[in-house]
Amino acid sequence: MCLSGVKKYLTAAMIMLFVSFTLRFSVSAAHKVLLQQGIAEEVLRFHVLANSDSREDQEMKLLVRDQAVAWMEETVALAEQETGRELNRKEVAALMEEQLPALEEKANRILQDQGAAYQAKASLEECYFPKRTYGTCTFPSGWYQALRLCLGEARGKNWWCVLYPKLCFTDSLHAVMPEEELEKLKEVLTAEEYESLFESPEEWKISFRWF
């Protein structure tokens, strides 16, 4: 084979490899997006943003968090007692949206009692979250519906949990996922979506491999 023929062969081979890598990247990326969207449709997140990263504001965030989580659990439990059944994600989201003024009032009462010079703002919205590990689950980055509680300027380190299914725990040092609630999560997700939550964070990265 002449030199020009070898060059043409190598050029064609490089183009084929580039196309293969590009296709694999596109397919893998699209699959990850679909998995994340499927998970997002079945969970409701709770997000607390501290006023700042000062020790006082971070402690205030945890104090508000603890009482807010307890209040939300009680509110959902009362609603379920009235209906005689467990609420689904959409119903919990609707209930929380209805109770935004009450949540805001409760958080502001805590802040006032503690002498904070700022107030809280509660909202239910679509938020972008980076990839985060919560207990034994790693949730992929993407857009999720979330109940947000912003304290003051909301510029400090935040805290989040999964409000539906009931995976909120406030003891981050001994984060144990409730088996009963994990079963509920398993019921609302596809097998692949559920299993992906227990992959190591590195497995969510898109990797190149030879065909």
PDB file of C-alpha atoms in Angstrom:
ATOM      1  CA  MET A   1       0.000   0.000   0.000  1.00  0.00           C
ATOM      2  CA  CYS A   2       1.390   3.421  -0.968  1.00  0.00           C
ATOM      3  CA  LEU A   3       1.919   6.217   1.550  1.00  0.00           C
ATOM      4  CA  SER A   4      -1.123   8.151   0.361  1.00  0.00           C
ATOM      5  CA  GLY A   5      -3.247   5.035   0.786  1.00  0.00           C
ATOM      6  CA  VAL A   6      -1.989   4.519   4.329  1.00  0.00           C
ATOM      7  CA  LYS A   7      -2.838   8.136   5.191  1.00  0.00           C
ATOM      8  CA  LYS A   8      -6.339   7.734   3.788  1.00  0.00           C
ATOM      9  CA  TYR A   9      -6.811   4.503   5.774  1.00  0.00           C
ATOM     10  CA  LEU A  10      -5.618   6.109   9.018  1.00  0.00           C
ATOM     11  CA  THR A  11      -7.810   9.162   8.426  1.00  0.00           C
ATOM     12  CA  ALA A  12     -10.870   6.978   7.848  1.00  0.00           C
ATOM     13  CA  ALA A  13     -10.062   4.938  10.959  1.00  0.00           C
ATOM     14  CA  MET A  14      -9.739   8.064  13.077  1.00  0.00           C
ATOM     15  CA  ILE A  15     -13.051   9.388  11.764  1.00  0.00           C
ATOM     16  CA  MET A  16     -14.752   6.082  12.579  1.00  0.00           C
ATOM     17  CA  LEU A  17     -13.320   6.126  16.106  1.00  0.00           C
ATOM     18  CA  PHE A  18     -14.435   9.725  16.612  1.00  0.00           C
ATOM     19  CA  VAL A  19     -17.947   8.928  15.391  1.00  0.00           C
ATOM     20  CA  SER A  20     -18.084   5.868  17.657  1.00  0.00           C
ATOM     21  CA  PHE A  21     -16.994   7.879  20.697  1.00  0.00           C
ATOM     22  CA  THR A  22     -19.481  10.633  19.891  1.00  0.00           C
ATOM     23  CA  LEU A  23     -22.375   8.200  19.472  1.00  0.00           C
ATOM     24  CA  ARG A  24     -21.529   6.391  22.683  1.00  0.00           C
ATOM     25  CA  PHE A  25     -21.266   9.670  24.572  1.00  0.00           C
ATOM     26  CA  SER A  26     -24.623  10.875  23.211  1.00  0.00           C
ATOM     27  CA  VAL A  27     -26.452   7.624  23.966  1.00  0.00           C
ATOM     28  CA  SER A  28     -24.967   7.363  27.456  1.00  0.00           C
ATOM     29  CA  ALA A  29     -25.733  11.003  28.260  1.00  0.00           C
ATOM     30  CA  ALA A  30     -29.311  10.684  27.030  1.00  0.00           C
ATOM     31  CA  HIS A  31     -29.808   7.542  29.110  1.00  0.00           C
ATOM     32  CA  LYS A  32     -28.555   9.278  32.257  1.00  0.00           C
ATOM     33  CA  VAL A  33     -30.922  12.193  31.637  1.00  0.00           C
ATOM     34  CA  LEU A  34     -33.890   9.846  31.252  1.00  0.00           C
ATOM     35  CA  LEU A  35     -32.980   8.041  34.467  1.00  0.00           C
ATOM     36  CA  GLN A  36     -32.739  11.325  36.378  1.00  0.00           C
ATOM     37  CA  GLN A  37     -36.043  12.573  34.990  1.00  0.00           C
ATOM     38  CA  GLY A  38     -37.753   9.331  35.968  1.00  0.00           C
ATOM     39  CA  ILE A  39     -36.438   9.624  39.527  1.00  0.00           C
ATOM     40  CA  ALA A  40     -37.363  13.317  39.737  1.00  0.00           C
ATOM     41  CA  GLU A  41     -40.973  12.595  38.784  1.00  0.00           C
ATOM     42  CA  GLU A  42     -41.406  10.366  41.824  1.00  0.00           C
ATOM     43  CA  VAL A  43     -39.643  12.255  44.626  1.00  0.00           C
ATOM     44  CA  LEU A  44     -40.168  15.551  46.444  1.00  0.00           C
ATOM     45  CA  ARG A  45     -37.126  17.178  48.004  1.00  0.00           C
ATOM     46  CA  PHE A  46     -36.915  19.508  50.994  1.00  0.00           C
ATOM     47  CA  HIS A  47     -34.256  22.207  50.850  1.00  0.00           C
ATOM     48  CA  VAL A  48     -33.128  24.522  53.665  1.00  0.00           C
ATOM     49  CA  LEU A  49     -30.738  27.349  52.811  1.00  0.00           C
ATOM     50  CA  ALA A  50     -28.907  29.125  55.630  1.00  0.00           C
ATOM     51  CA  ASN A  51     -28.530  32.884  55.777  1.00  0.00           C
ATOM     52  CA  SER A  52     -24.733  32.575  55.661  1.00  0.00           C
ATOM     53  CA  ASP A  53     -21.889  30.225  56.520  1.00  0.00           C
ATOM     54  CA  SER A  54     -21.318  31.769  59.938  1.00  0.00           C
ATOM     55  CA  ARG A  55     -21.475  29.339  62.857  1.00  0.00           C
ATOM     56  CA  GLU A  56     -24.554  31.086  64.236  1.00  0.00           C
ATOM     57  CA  ASP A  57     -26.455  30.963  60.942  1.00  0.00           C
ATOM     58  CA  GLN A  58     -25.549  27.320  60.345  1.00  0.00           C
ATOM     59  CA  GLU A  59     -26.753  26.403  63.828  1.00  0.00           C
ATOM     60  CA  MET A  60     -29.944  28.351  63.162  1.00  0.00           C
ATOM     61  CA  LYS A  61     -30.433  26.409  59.930  1.00  0.00           C
ATOM     62  CA  LEU A  62     -30.239  23.098  61.796  1.00  0.00           C
ATOM     63  CA  LEU A  63     -32.626  24.283  64.505  1.00  0.00           C
ATOM     64  CA  VAL A  64     -35.200  25.393  61.931  1.00  0.00           C
ATOM     65  CA  ARG A  65     -34.625  22.195  59.943  1.00  0.00           C
ATOM     66  CA  ASP A  66     -35.316  19.922  62.906  1.00  0.00           C
ATOM     67  CA  GLN A  67     -38.577  21.598  63.803  1.00  0.00           C
ATOM     68  CA  ALA A  68     -39.675  22.012  60.184  1.00  0.00           C
ATOM     69  CA  VAL A  69     -39.158  18.310  59.422  1.00  0.00           C
ATOM     70  CA  ALA A  70     -41.106  17.312  62.552  1.00  0.00           C
ATOM     71  CA  TRP A  71     -43.914  19.722  61.616  1.00  0.00           C
ATOM     72  CA  MET A  72     -44.110  18.422  58.027  1.00  0.00           C
ATOM     73  CA  GLU A  73     -44.190  14.801  59.148  1.00  0.00           C
ATOM     74  CA  GLU A  74     -47.027  15.611  61.551  1.00  0.00           C
ATOM     75  CA  THR A  75     -48.904  17.588  58.884  1.00  0.00           C
ATOM     76  CA  VAL A  76     -48.702  14.740  56.371  1.00  0.00           C
ATOM     77  CA  ALA A  77     -49.661  12.174  59.020  1.00  0.00           C
ATOM     78  CA  LEU A  78     -52.779  14.166  59.956  1.00  0.00           C
ATOM     79  CA  ALA A  79     -53.786  14.454  56.303  1.00  0.00           C
ATOM     80  CA  GLU A  80     -53.354  10.707  55.850  1.00  0.00           C
ATOM     81  CA  GLN A  81     -55.474  10.020  58.923  1.00  0.00           C
ATOM     82  CA  GLU A  82     -58.245  12.166  57.452  1.00  0.00           C
ATOM     83  CA  THR A  83     -58.119  10.436  54.072  1.00  0.00           C
ATOM     84  CA  GLY A  84     -57.563   6.974  55.513  1.00  0.00           C
ATOM     85  CA  ARG A  85     -54.693   6.238  53.142  1.00  0.00           C
ATOM     86  CA  GLU A  86     -51.130   7.250  52.318  1.00  0.00           C
ATOM     87  CA  LEU A  87     -50.711  10.340  50.173  1.00  0.00           C
ATOM     88  CA  ASN A  88     -48.847  10.098  46.890  1.00  0.00           C
ATOM     89  CA  ARG A  89     -46.154  12.525  45.751  1.00  0.00           C
ATOM     90  CA  LYS A  90     -48.492  14.932  43.989  1.00  0.00           C
ATOM     91  CA  GLU A  91     -50.792  15.026  47.004  1.00  0.00           C
ATOM     92  CA  VAL A  92     -47.917  15.687  49.404  1.00  0.00           C
ATOM     93  CA  ALA A  93     -46.651  18.459  47.118  1.00  0.00           C
ATOM     94  CA  ALA A  94     -50.135  19.999  46.938  1.00  0.00           C
ATOM     95  CA  LEU A  95     -50.479  19.796  50.720  1.00  0.00           C
ATOM     96  CA  MET A  96     -47.109  21.455  51.262  1.00  0.00           C
ATOM     97  CA  GLU A  97     -47.974  24.215  48.788  1.00  0.00           C
ATOM     98  CA  GLU A  98     -51.213  24.814  50.677  1.00  0.00           C
ATOM     99  CA  GLN A  99     -49.305  24.925  53.954  1.00  0.00           C
ATOM    100  CA  LEU A 100     -46.512  27.283  52.796  1.00  0.00           C
ATOM    101  CA  PRO A 101     -47.801  30.209  54.929  1.00  0.00           C
ATOM    102  CA  ALA A 102     -47.941  27.955  58.010  1.00  0.00           C
ATOM    103  CA  LEU A 103     -44.414  26.646  57.409  1.00  0.00           C
ATOM    104  CA  GLU A 104     -43.134  30.152  56.886  1.00  0.00           C
ATOM    105  CA  GLU A 105     -44.851  31.342  60.057  1.00  0.00           C
ATOM    106  CA  LYS A 106     -43.368  28.479  62.080  1.00  0.00           C
ATOM    107  CA  ALA A 107     -39.853  29.149  60.780  1.00  0.00           C
ATOM    108  CA  ASN A 108     -40.187  32.893  61.471  1.00  0.00           C
ATOM    109  CA  ARG A 109     -41.372  32.200  65.005  1.00  0.00           C
ATOM    110  CA  ILE A 110     -38.252  30.139  65.631  1.00  0.00           C
ATOM    111  CA  LEU A 111     -36.029  32.831  64.151  1.00  0.00           C
ATOM    112  CA  GLN A 112     -37.704  35.514  66.245  1.00  0.00           C
ATOM    113  CA  ASP A 113     -37.409  33.466  69.445  1.00  0.00           C
ATOM    114  CA  GLN A 114     -33.709  32.999  68.756  1.00  0.00           C
ATOM    115  CA  GLY A 115     -33.166  36.695  68.113  1.00  0.00           C
ATOM    116  CA  ALA A 116     -32.327  36.361  64.410  1.00  0.00           C
ATOM    117  CA  ALA A 117     -32.390  39.596  62.428  1.00  0.00           C
ATOM    118  CA  TYR A 118     -33.814  37.958  59.306  1.00  0.00           C
ATOM    119  CA  GLN A 119     -36.897  36.029  58.236  1.00  0.00           C
ATOM    120  CA  ALA A 120     -37.759  32.863  56.314  1.00  0.00           C
ATOM    121  CA  LYS A 121     -39.386  32.422  52.921  1.00  0.00           C
ATOM    122  CA  ALA A 122     -41.056  29.142  51.913  1.00  0.00           C
ATOM    123  CA  SER A 123     -41.780  28.119  48.330  1.00  0.00           C
ATOM    124  CA  LEU A 124     -42.472  25.088  46.171  1.00  0.00           C
ATOM    125  CA  GLU A 125     -40.523  25.172  42.926  1.00  0.00           C
ATOM    126  CA  GLU A 126     -38.414  23.353  40.383  1.00  0.00           C
ATOM    127  CA  CYS A 127     -34.766  23.526  41.447  1.00  0.00           C
ATOM    128  CA  TYR A 128     -31.509  22.301  39.962  1.00  0.00           C
ATOM    129  CA  PHE A 129     -29.543  20.097  42.352  1.00  0.00           C
ATOM    130  CA  PRO A 130     -25.986  18.846  41.885  1.00  0.00           C
ATOM    131  CA  LYS A 131     -25.299  15.160  42.391  1.00  0.00           C
ATOM    132  CA  ARG A 132     -25.623  14.403  46.100  1.00  0.00           C
ATOM    133  CA  THR A 133     -25.336  11.325  48.281  1.00  0.00           C
ATOM    134  CA  TYR A 134     -28.007  11.061  50.946  1.00  0.00           C
ATOM    135  CA  GLY A 135     -27.674   8.141  53.334  1.00  0.00           C
ATOM    136  CA  THR A 136     -27.062   5.144  51.082  1.00  0.00           C
ATOM    137  CA  CYS A 137     -28.575   6.771  47.974  1.00  0.00           C
ATOM    138  CA  THR A 138     -26.814   8.929  45.409  1.00  0.00           C
ATOM    139  CA  PHE A 139     -29.255  11.171  43.553  1.00  0.00           C
ATOM    140  CA  PRO A 140     -28.073  12.357  40.125  1.00  0.00           C
ATOM    141  CA  SER A 141     -27.814  16.023  39.256  1.00  0.00           C
ATOM    142  CA  GLY A 142     -30.782  17.605  37.545  1.00  0.00           C
ATOM    143  CA  TRP A 143     -34.081  19.396  38.088  1.00  0.00           C
ATOM    144  CA  TYR A 144     -36.331  18.312  40.959  1.00  0.00           C
ATOM    145  CA  GLN A 145     -39.474  19.665  42.544  1.00  0.00           C
ATOM    146  CA  ALA A 146     -38.526  20.928  45.978  1.00  0.00           C
ATOM    147  CA  LEU A 147     -40.035  22.565  49.015  1.00  0.00           C
ATOM    148  CA  ARG A 148     -37.552  25.344  49.772  1.00  0.00           C
ATOM    149  CA  LEU A 149     -37.084  27.213  53.008  1.00  0.00           C
ATOM    150  CA  CYS A 150     -34.767  30.176  52.501  1.00  0.00           C
ATOM    151  CA  LEU A 151     -33.454  31.837  55.659  1.00  0.00           C
ATOM    152  CA  GLY A 152     -32.495  35.483  55.298  1.00  0.00           C
ATOM    153  CA  GLU A 153     -30.122  35.967  52.361  1.00  0.00           C
ATOM    154  CA  ALA A 154     -29.986  32.187  51.770  1.00  0.00           C
ATOM    155  CA  ARG A 155     -26.289  32.377  50.879  1.00  0.00           C
ATOM    156  CA  GLY A 156     -24.974  29.775  53.314  1.00  0.00           C
ATOM    157  CA  LYS A 157     -24.430  26.042  53.035  1.00  0.00           C
ATOM    158  CA  ASN A 158     -27.703  24.253  52.485  1.00  0.00           C
ATOM    159  CA  TRP A 159     -29.272  21.043  53.746  1.00  0.00           C
ATOM    160  CA  TRP A 160     -31.671  18.806  51.892  1.00  0.00           C
ATOM    161  CA  CYS A 161     -33.584  15.570  52.235  1.00  0.00           C
ATOM    162  CA  VAL A 162     -36.213  13.546  50.385  1.00  0.00           C
ATOM    163  CA  LEU A 163     -39.590  14.573  51.764  1.00  0.00           C
ATOM    164  CA  TYR A 164     -41.470  12.042  49.650  1.00  0.00           C
ATOM    165  CA  PRO A 165     -41.039   9.164  50.137  1.00  0.00           C
ATOM    166  CA  LYS A 166     -40.303   9.890  53.804  1.00  0.00           C
ATOM    167  CA  LEU A 167     -36.519   9.705  53.776  1.00  0.00           C
ATOM    168  CA  CYS A 168     -35.815  12.818  55.853  1.00  0.00           C
ATOM    169  CA  PHE A 169     -33.480  12.260  58.771  1.00  0.00           C
ATOM    170  CA  THR A 170     -31.799  15.011  60.739  1.00  0.00           C
ATOM    171  CA  ASP A 171     -28.918  13.041  62.232  1.00  0.00           C
ATOM    172  CA  SER A 172     -26.393  13.284  59.398  1.00  0.00           C
ATOM    173  CA  LEU A 173     -23.738  11.444  61.412  1.00  0.00           C
ATOM    174  CA  HIS A 174     -25.902   8.333  61.728  1.00  0.00           C
ATOM    175  CA  ALA A 175     -27.872   8.517  58.479  1.00  0.00           C
ATOM    176  CA  VAL A 176     -29.845   5.301  58.261  1.00  0.00           C
ATOM    177  CA  MET A 177     -32.349   4.945  55.441  1.00  0.00           C
ATOM    178  CA  PRO A 178     -35.671   3.551  56.752  1.00  0.00           C
ATOM    179  CA  GLU A 179     -36.222   0.159  55.123  1.00  0.00           C
ATOM    180  CA  GLU A 180     -39.976   0.698  54.935  1.00  0.00           C
ATOM    181  CA  GLU A 181     -39.559   3.962  53.049  1.00  0.00           C
ATOM    182  CA  LEU A 182     -36.898   2.483  50.783  1.00  0.00           C
ATOM    183  CA  GLU A 183     -39.468  -0.125  49.822  1.00  0.00           C
ATOM    184  CA  LYS A 184     -41.900   2.667  48.928  1.00  0.00           C
ATOM    185  CA  LEU A 185     -39.197   4.304  46.836  1.00  0.00           C
ATOM    186  CA  LYS A 186     -38.620   0.971  45.125  1.00  0.00           C
ATOM    187  CA  GLU A 187     -42.333   0.725  44.343  1.00  0.00           C
ATOM    188  CA  VAL A 188     -42.579   4.109  42.599  1.00  0.00           C
ATOM    189  CA  LEU A 189     -39.340   3.828  40.584  1.00  0.00           C
ATOM    190  CA  THR A 190     -38.434   1.425  37.820  1.00  0.00           C
ATOM    191  CA  ALA A 191     -35.936  -1.292  38.748  1.00  0.00           C
ATOM    192  CA  GLU A 192     -33.178   0.480  36.827  1.00  0.00           C
ATOM    193  CA  GLU A 193     -33.941   3.873  38.398  1.00  0.00           C
ATOM    194  CA  TYR A 194     -33.939   2.387  41.887  1.00  0.00           C
ATOM    195  CA  GLU A 195     -30.714   0.423  41.383  1.00  0.00           C
ATOM    196  CA  SER A 196     -28.967   3.496  39.952  1.00  0.00           C
ATOM    197  CA  LEU A 197     -29.423   5.279  43.304  1.00  0.00           C
ATOM    198  CA  PHE A 198     -27.098   2.765  44.940  1.00  0.00           C
ATOM    199  CA  GLU A 199     -24.311   3.006  42.389  1.00  0.00           C
ATOM    200  CA  SER A 200     -21.154   4.761  43.459  1.00  0.00           C
ATOM    201  CA  PRO A 201     -21.026   8.416  42.349  1.00  0.00           C
ATOM    202  CA  GLU A 202     -18.269   7.533  39.858  1.00  0.00           C
ATOM    203  CA  GLU A 203     -20.631   5.190  38.024  1.00  0.00           C
ATOM    204  CA  TRP A 204     -22.807   8.160  37.059  1.00  0.00           C
ATOM    205  CA  LYS A 205     -19.885   9.620  35.123  1.00  0.00           C
ATOM    206  CA  ILE A 206     -19.919   9.079  31.375  1.00  0.00           C
ATOM    207  CA  SER A 207     -16.915   7.029  30.362  1.00  0.00           C
ATOM    208  CA  PHE A 208     -15.374   6.214  26.999  1.00  0.00           C
ATOM    209  CA  ARG A 209     -14.759   2.589  26.138  1.00  0.00           C
ATOM    210  CA  TRP A 210     -13.550   0.778  23.057  1.00  0.00           C
ATOM    211  CA  PHE A 211     -16.276  -1.024  21.110  1.00  0.00           C
TER     212      PHE A 211
END
